[in-house]
């Protein structure tokens, strides 16, 4: 074998080893590496979903979800990029890697076939709401009460299953009608999700409405792509830290108008 042939063989071997190293690094790269390299994390949110996320007076998006997303970005030491998504396109946005995380994702076995779920971070529940002066502590206390609910929703189903036969369930075609019926005194109570309820609790000071009890609990999770274990751990750590130092409770009081009950973060 000549010197030139030996040299060529050596160079070829080095190039092959270098290429193998590049491929290995690519194979080992994950979402955290990509986020760190980009200096930003893309988080999918509903842009008009108060009190979790909606435009404020200065047109910036604020809310419970934004507080949590910002904290995650801060923990990763990157910029937060908010990406507006819809119920129809948000899973494809995630799987196509147009976003790194999705906020306000309810767990289901069907979704788990496609995406992964980080820790529950936000309470979602269906609550019975009424004026402070009205004594209602449980399902039996709904007897003989008039109750507004949005027709054909999960709230309607949950209330129908829970209420005694003597309850006067009045069904309306949208949430605005439900709220109006309650605050105008057409009904004594209303049954809504805590997202809708928070708006009423915040605005009706004269009525002094309060949450009486819950009919169903289904907390919101943060969605991410499968096999992103480092990112999942980072998100879980951030949520645990917010829970431990009271930041989640502060956000709940600010946006949901009620203290955070950790029990509402359990599926």
mmCIF file of N, CA, C and O in Angstrom, residues 201-262:
data_model
loop_
_atom_site.group_PDB
_atom_site.id
_atom_site.type_symbol
_atom_site.label_atom_id
_atom_site.label_comp_id
_atom_site.label_asym_id
_atom_site.label_seq_id
_atom_site.Cartn_x
_atom_site.Cartn_y
_atom_site.Cartn_z
ATOM 1 N N UNK A 201 -67.620 36.067 39.603
ATOM 2 C CA UNK A 201 -67.137 36.326 40.955
ATOM 3 C C UNK A 201 -66.416 37.670 41.019
ATOM 4 O O UNK A 201 -66.448 38.361 42.038
ATOM 5 N N UNK A 202 -65.758 38.049 39.929
ATOM 6 C CA UNK A 202 -64.970 39.278 39.918
ATOM 7 C C UNK A 202 -65.831 40.528 39.780
ATOM 8 O O UNK A 202 -65.462 41.595 40.269
ATOM 9 N N UNK A 203 -66.988 40.406 39.124
ATOM 10 C CA UNK A 203 -67.730 41.601 38.736
ATOM 11 C C UNK A 203 -68.977 41.893 39.569
ATOM 12 O O UNK A 203 -69.461 43.014 39.560
ATOM 13 N N UNK A 204 -69.500 40.909 40.253
ATOM 14 C CA UNK A 204 -70.782 41.088 40.930
ATOM 15 C C UNK A 204 -70.593 41.302 42.428
ATOM 16 O O UNK A 204 -70.898 40.438 43.249
ATOM 17 N N UNK A 205 -70.075 42.463 42.796
ATOM 18 C CA UNK A 205 -69.795 42.743 44.203
ATOM 19 C C UNK A 205 -71.067 42.864 45.032
ATOM 20 O O UNK A 205 -71.111 42.448 46.193
ATOM 21 N N UNK A 206 -72.111 43.426 44.470
ATOM 22 C CA UNK A 206 -73.349 43.608 45.229
ATOM 23 C C UNK A 206 -74.006 42.263 45.555
ATOM 24 O O UNK A 206 -74.508 42.047 46.656
ATOM 25 N N UNK A 207 -73.976 41.350 44.576
ATOM 26 C CA UNK A 207 -74.581 40.032 44.766
ATOM 27 C C UNK A 207 -73.756 39.146 45.684
ATOM 28 O O UNK A 207 -74.268 38.259 46.342
ATOM 29 N N UNK A 208 -72.443 39.412 45.718
ATOM 30 C CA UNK A 208 -71.492 38.620 46.506
ATOM 31 C C UNK A 208 -71.605 37.124 46.195
ATOM 32 O O UNK A 208 -71.821 36.304 47.088
ATOM 33 N N UNK A 209 -71.473 36.758 44.924
ATOM 34 C CA UNK A 209 -71.558 35.338 44.588
ATOM 35 C C UNK A 209 -70.338 34.581 45.095
ATOM 36 O O UNK A 209 -69.254 35.148 45.254
ATOM 37 N N UNK A 210 -70.518 33.294 45.324
ATOM 38 C CA UNK A 210 -69.421 32.451 45.785
ATOM 39 C C UNK A 210 -69.627 31.033 45.261
ATOM 40 O O UNK A 210 -70.735 30.641 44.888
ATOM 41 N N UNK A 211 -68.543 30.286 45.226
ATOM 42 C CA UNK A 211 -68.633 28.882 44.844
ATOM 43 C C UNK A 211 -69.157 28.089 46.033
ATOM 44 O O UNK A 211 -68.584 28.137 47.109
ATOM 45 N N UNK A 212 -70.230 27.345 45.783
ATOM 46 C CA UNK A 212 -70.839 26.569 46.862
ATOM 47 C C UNK A 212 -70.180 25.190 46.989
ATOM 48 O O UNK A 212 -69.772 24.791 48.063
ATOM 49 N N UNK A 213 -70.104 24.471 45.886
ATOM 50 C CA UNK A 213 -69.408 23.177 45.870
ATOM 51 C C UNK A 213 -69.169 22.772 44.417
ATOM 52 O O UNK A 213 -69.712 23.388 43.496
ATOM 53 N N UNK A 214 -68.368 21.743 44.228
ATOM 54 C CA UNK A 214 -68.010 21.304 42.886
ATOM 55 C C UNK A 214 -68.768 20.041 42.491
ATOM 56 O O UNK A 214 -68.986 19.155 43.312
ATOM 57 N N UNK A 215 -69.137 19.981 41.222
ATOM 58 C CA UNK A 215 -69.805 18.807 40.692
ATOM 59 C C UNK A 215 -68.842 17.871 39.976
ATOM 60 O O UNK A 215 -69.066 16.669 39.930
ATOM 61 N N UNK A 216 -67.768 18.440 39.405
ATOM 62 C CA UNK A 216 -66.821 17.625 38.630
ATOM 63 C C UNK A 216 -65.482 18.356 38.570
ATOM 64 O O UNK A 216 -65.456 19.583 38.455
ATOM 65 N N UNK A 217 -64.401 17.589 38.678
ATOM 66 C CA UNK A 217 -63.062 18.171 38.595
ATOM 67 C C UNK A 217 -62.265 17.497 37.479
ATOM 68 O O UNK A 217 -62.215 16.268 37.401
ATOM 69 N N UNK A 218 -61.653 18.292 36.617
ATOM 70 C CA UNK A 218 -60.818 17.771 35.531
ATOM 71 C C UNK A 218 -59.731 18.801 35.236
ATOM 72 O O UNK A 218 -59.903 19.677 34.396
ATOM 73 N N UNK A 219 -58.586 18.735 35.946
ATOM 74 C CA UNK A 219 -57.569 19.785 35.842
ATOM 75 C C UNK A 219 -56.927 19.876 34.464
ATOM 76 O O UNK A 219 -56.928 18.910 33.688
ATOM 77 N N UNK A 220 -56.383 21.041 34.186
ATOM 78 C CA UNK A 220 -55.677 21.270 32.928
ATOM 79 C C UNK A 220 -54.205 20.886 33.060
ATOM 80 O O UNK A 220 -53.572 21.159 34.079
ATOM 81 N N UNK A 221 -53.687 20.264 32.014
ATOM 82 C CA UNK A 221 -52.283 19.864 31.951
ATOM 83 C C UNK A 221 -51.555 20.697 30.899
ATOM 84 O O UNK A 221 -52.179 21.419 30.114
ATOM 85 N N UNK A 222 -50.240 20.560 30.882
ATOM 86 C CA UNK A 222 -49.414 21.139 29.829
ATOM 87 C C UNK A 222 -49.038 20.009 28.880
ATOM 88 O O UNK A 222 -48.486 18.992 29.305
ATOM 89 N N UNK A 223 -49.372 20.170 27.610
ATOM 90 C CA UNK A 223 -49.105 19.136 26.623
ATOM 91 C C UNK A 223 -47.742 19.321 25.976
ATOM 92 O O UNK A 223 -47.288 20.449 25.759
ATOM 93 N N UNK A 224 -47.097 18.205 25.673
ATOM 94 C CA UNK A 224 -45.819 18.231 24.961
ATOM 95 C C UNK A 224 -45.694 16.967 24.130
ATOM 96 O O UNK A 224 -46.488 16.021 24.285
ATOM 97 N N UNK A 225 -44.696 16.942 23.258
ATOM 98 C CA UNK A 225 -44.503 15.774 22.414
ATOM 99 C C UNK A 225 -43.968 14.596 23.213
ATOM 100 O O UNK A 225 -43.314 14.759 24.246
ATOM 101 N N UNK A 226 -44.242 13.410 22.723
ATOM 102 C CA UNK A 226 -43.758 12.201 23.380
ATOM 103 C C UNK A 226 -42.235 12.109 23.284
ATOM 104 O O UNK A 226 -41.618 12.667 22.383
ATOM 105 N N UNK A 227 -41.655 11.403 24.254
ATOM 106 C CA UNK A 227 -40.215 11.126 24.328
ATOM 107 C C UNK A 227 -39.386 12.393 24.556
ATOM 108 O O UNK A 227 -38.205 12.430 24.200
ATOM 109 N N UNK A 228 -40.007 13.413 25.119
ATOM 110 C CA UNK A 228 -39.270 14.627 25.490
ATOM 111 C C UNK A 228 -39.149 14.659 27.014
ATOM 112 O O UNK A 228 -39.716 15.518 27.699
ATOM 113 N N UNK A 229 -38.402 13.700 27.544
ATOM 114 C CA UNK A 229 -38.344 13.506 28.995
ATOM 115 C C UNK A 229 -37.706 14.684 29.727
ATOM 116 O O UNK A 229 -38.136 15.051 30.826
ATOM 117 N N UNK A 230 -36.681 15.283 29.146
ATOM 118 C CA UNK A 230 -36.019 16.421 29.811
ATOM 119 C C UNK A 230 -36.947 17.621 29.890
ATOM 120 O O UNK A 230 -37.016 18.303 30.924
ATOM 121 N N UNK A 231 -37.668 17.884 28.811
ATOM 122 C CA UNK A 231 -38.601 19.010 28.819
ATOM 123 C C UNK A 231 -39.737 18.744 29.793
ATOM 124 O O UNK A 231 -40.151 19.643 30.539
ATOM 125 N N UNK A 232 -40.237 17.526 29.813
ATOM 126 C CA UNK A 232 -41.308 17.174 30.744
ATOM 127 C C UNK A 232 -40.860 17.371 32.186
ATOM 128 O O UNK A 232 -41.601 17.921 33.011
ATOM 129 N N UNK A 233 -39.639 16.955 32.491
ATOM 130 C CA UNK A 233 -39.122 17.121 33.846
ATOM 131 C C UNK A 233 -38.959 18.592 34.192
ATOM 132 O O UNK A 233 -39.271 19.022 35.314
ATOM 133 N N UNK A 234 -38.491 19.395 33.230
ATOM 134 C CA UNK A 234 -38.320 20.828 33.464
ATOM 135 C C UNK A 234 -39.664 21.496 33.753
ATOM 136 O O UNK A 234 -39.778 22.350 34.645
ATOM 137 N N UNK A 235 -40.694 21.113 33.003
ATOM 138 C CA UNK A 235 -42.032 21.665 33.218
ATOM 139 C C UNK A 235 -42.574 21.228 34.573
ATOM 140 O O UNK A 235 -43.117 22.039 35.339
ATOM 141 N N UNK A 236 -42.428 19.942 34.879
ATOM 142 C CA UNK A 236 -42.905 19.437 36.170
ATOM 143 C C UNK A 236 -42.212 20.134 37.337
ATOM 144 O O UNK A 236 -42.843 20.474 38.342
ATOM 145 N N UNK A 237 -40.909 20.356 37.185
ATOM 146 C CA UNK A 237 -40.147 21.043 38.249
ATOM 147 C C UNK A 237 -40.637 22.479 38.425
ATOM 148 O O UNK A 237 -40.754 22.974 39.557
ATOM 149 N N UNK A 238 -40.916 23.151 37.305
ATOM 150 C CA UNK A 238 -41.384 24.542 37.370
ATOM 151 C C UNK A 238 -42.749 24.628 38.051
ATOM 152 O O UNK A 238 -42.980 25.498 38.902
ATOM 153 N N UNK A 239 -43.652 23.713 37.693
ATOM 154 C CA UNK A 239 -44.984 23.717 38.302
ATOM 155 C C UNK A 239 -44.885 23.411 39.794
ATOM 156 O O UNK A 239 -45.543 24.054 40.622
ATOM 157 N N UNK A 240 -44.039 22.439 40.150
ATOM 158 C CA UNK A 240 -43.859 22.090 41.565
ATOM 159 C C UNK A 240 -43.311 23.275 42.357
ATOM 160 O O UNK A 240 -43.731 23.527 43.497
ATOM 161 N N UNK A 241 -42.399 24.023 41.736
ATOM 162 C CA UNK A 241 -41.822 25.189 42.414
ATOM 163 C C UNK A 241 -42.866 26.280 42.601
ATOM 164 O O UNK A 241 -42.945 26.907 43.671
ATOM 165 N N UNK A 242 -43.692 26.517 41.577
ATOM 166 C CA UNK A 242 -44.751 27.517 41.699
ATOM 167 C C UNK A 242 -45.762 27.133 42.769
ATOM 168 O O UNK A 242 -46.294 27.991 43.486
ATOM 169 N N UNK A 243 -46.026 25.841 42.876
ATOM 170 C CA UNK A 243 -46.964 25.365 43.890
ATOM 171 C C UNK A 243 -46.371 25.523 45.284
ATOM 172 O O UNK A 243 -47.045 25.977 46.217
ATOM 173 N N UNK A 244 -45.085 25.186 45.428
ATOM 174 C CA UNK A 244 -44.434 25.226 46.738
ATOM 175 C C UNK A 244 -44.252 26.655 47.250
ATOM 176 O O UNK A 244 -44.412 26.909 48.452
ATOM 177 N N UNK A 245 -43.917 27.582 46.365
ATOM 178 C CA UNK A 245 -43.642 28.951 46.843
ATOM 179 C C UNK A 245 -44.856 29.882 46.791
ATOM 180 O O UNK A 245 -44.747 31.079 47.049
ATOM 181 N N UNK A 246 -46.011 29.326 46.452
ATOM 182 C CA UNK A 246 -47.236 30.115 46.484
ATOM 183 C C UNK A 246 -47.570 30.887 45.227
ATOM 184 O O UNK A 246 -48.583 31.584 45.178
ATOM 185 N N UNK A 247 -46.746 30.770 44.182
ATOM 186 C CA UNK A 247 -46.997 31.539 42.958
ATOM 187 C C UNK A 247 -48.274 31.081 42.243
ATOM 188 O O UNK A 247 -48.995 31.904 41.657
ATOM 189 N N UNK A 248 -48.548 29.768 42.273
ATOM 190 C CA UNK A 248 -49.777 29.287 41.649
ATOM 191 C C UNK A 248 -50.996 29.799 42.413
ATOM 192 O O UNK A 248 -52.020 30.151 41.809
ATOM 193 N N UNK A 249 -50.881 29.845 43.724
ATOM 194 C CA UNK A 249 -51.984 30.367 44.535
ATOM 195 C C UNK A 249 -52.210 31.847 44.228
ATOM 196 O O UNK A 249 -53.358 32.302 44.123
ATOM 197 N N UNK A 250 -51.129 32.608 44.059
ATOM 198 C CA UNK A 250 -51.248 34.026 43.722
ATOM 199 C C UNK A 250 -51.958 34.207 42.375
ATOM 200 O O UNK A 250 -52.817 35.083 42.228
ATOM 201 N N UNK A 251 -51.583 33.378 41.406
ATOM 202 C CA UNK A 251 -52.220 33.471 40.086
ATOM 203 C C UNK A 251 -53.691 33.086 40.157
ATOM 204 O O UNK A 251 -54.535 33.691 39.483
ATOM 205 N N UNK A 252 -54.001 32.074 40.965
ATOM 206 C CA UNK A 252 -55.390 31.657 41.122
ATOM 207 C C UNK A 252 -56.232 32.780 41.730
ATOM 208 O O UNK A 252 -57.337 33.069 41.254
ATOM 209 N N UNK A 253 -55.702 33.436 42.748
ATOM 210 C CA UNK A 253 -56.431 34.542 43.379
ATOM 211 C C UNK A 253 -56.589 35.713 42.410
ATOM 212 O O UNK A 253 -57.639 36.365 42.378
ATOM 213 N N UNK A 254 -55.550 35.963 41.621
ATOM 214 C CA UNK A 254 -55.590 37.101 40.693
ATOM 215 C C UNK A 254 -56.547 36.863 39.532
ATOM 216 O O UNK A 254 -57.295 37.770 39.143
ATOM 217 N N UNK A 255 -56.533 35.666 38.976
ATOM 218 C CA UNK A 255 -57.265 35.405 37.745
ATOM 219 C C UNK A 255 -58.541 34.590 37.944
ATOM 220 O O UNK A 255 -59.538 34.844 37.265
ATOM 221 N N UNK A 256 -58.507 33.621 38.841
ATOM 222 C CA UNK A 256 -59.675 32.769 39.063
ATOM 223 C C UNK A 256 -60.531 33.259 40.231
ATOM 224 O O UNK A 256 -61.601 32.725 40.491
ATOM 225 N N UNK A 257 -60.021 34.257 40.940
ATOM 226 C CA UNK A 257 -60.733 34.909 42.037
ATOM 227 C C UNK A 257 -61.056 33.955 43.188
ATOM 228 O O UNK A 257 -62.046 34.141 43.906
ATOM 229 N N UNK A 258 -60.196 32.971 43.382
ATOM 230 C CA UNK A 258 -60.362 32.041 44.492
ATOM 231 C C UNK A 258 -59.010 31.418 44.814
ATOM 232 O O UNK A 258 -58.179 31.244 43.897
ATOM 233 N N UNK A 259 -58.733 31.101 46.079
ATOM 234 C CA UNK A 259 -57.461 30.451 46.414
ATOM 235 C C UNK A 259 -57.339 29.101 45.706
ATOM 236 O O UNK A 259 -58.346 28.439 45.406
ATOM 237 N N UNK A 260 -56.117 28.687 45.434
ATOM 238 C CA UNK A 260 -55.879 27.413 44.771
ATOM 239 C C UNK A 260 -55.977 26.278 45.778
ATOM 240 O O UNK A 260 -55.306 26.277 46.810
ATOM 241 N N UNK A 261 -56.813 25.312 45.468
ATOM 242 C CA UNK A 261 -56.908 24.088 46.255
ATOM 243 C C UNK A 261 -56.100 23.020 45.539
ATOM 244 O O UNK A 261 -56.477 22.593 44.440
ATOM 245 N N UNK A 262 -54.966 22.562 46.099
ATOM 246 C CA UNK A 262 -54.131 21.549 45.432
ATOM 247 C C UNK A 262 -54.906 20.289 45.053
ATOM 248 O O UNK A 262 -54.538 19.597 44.097
#
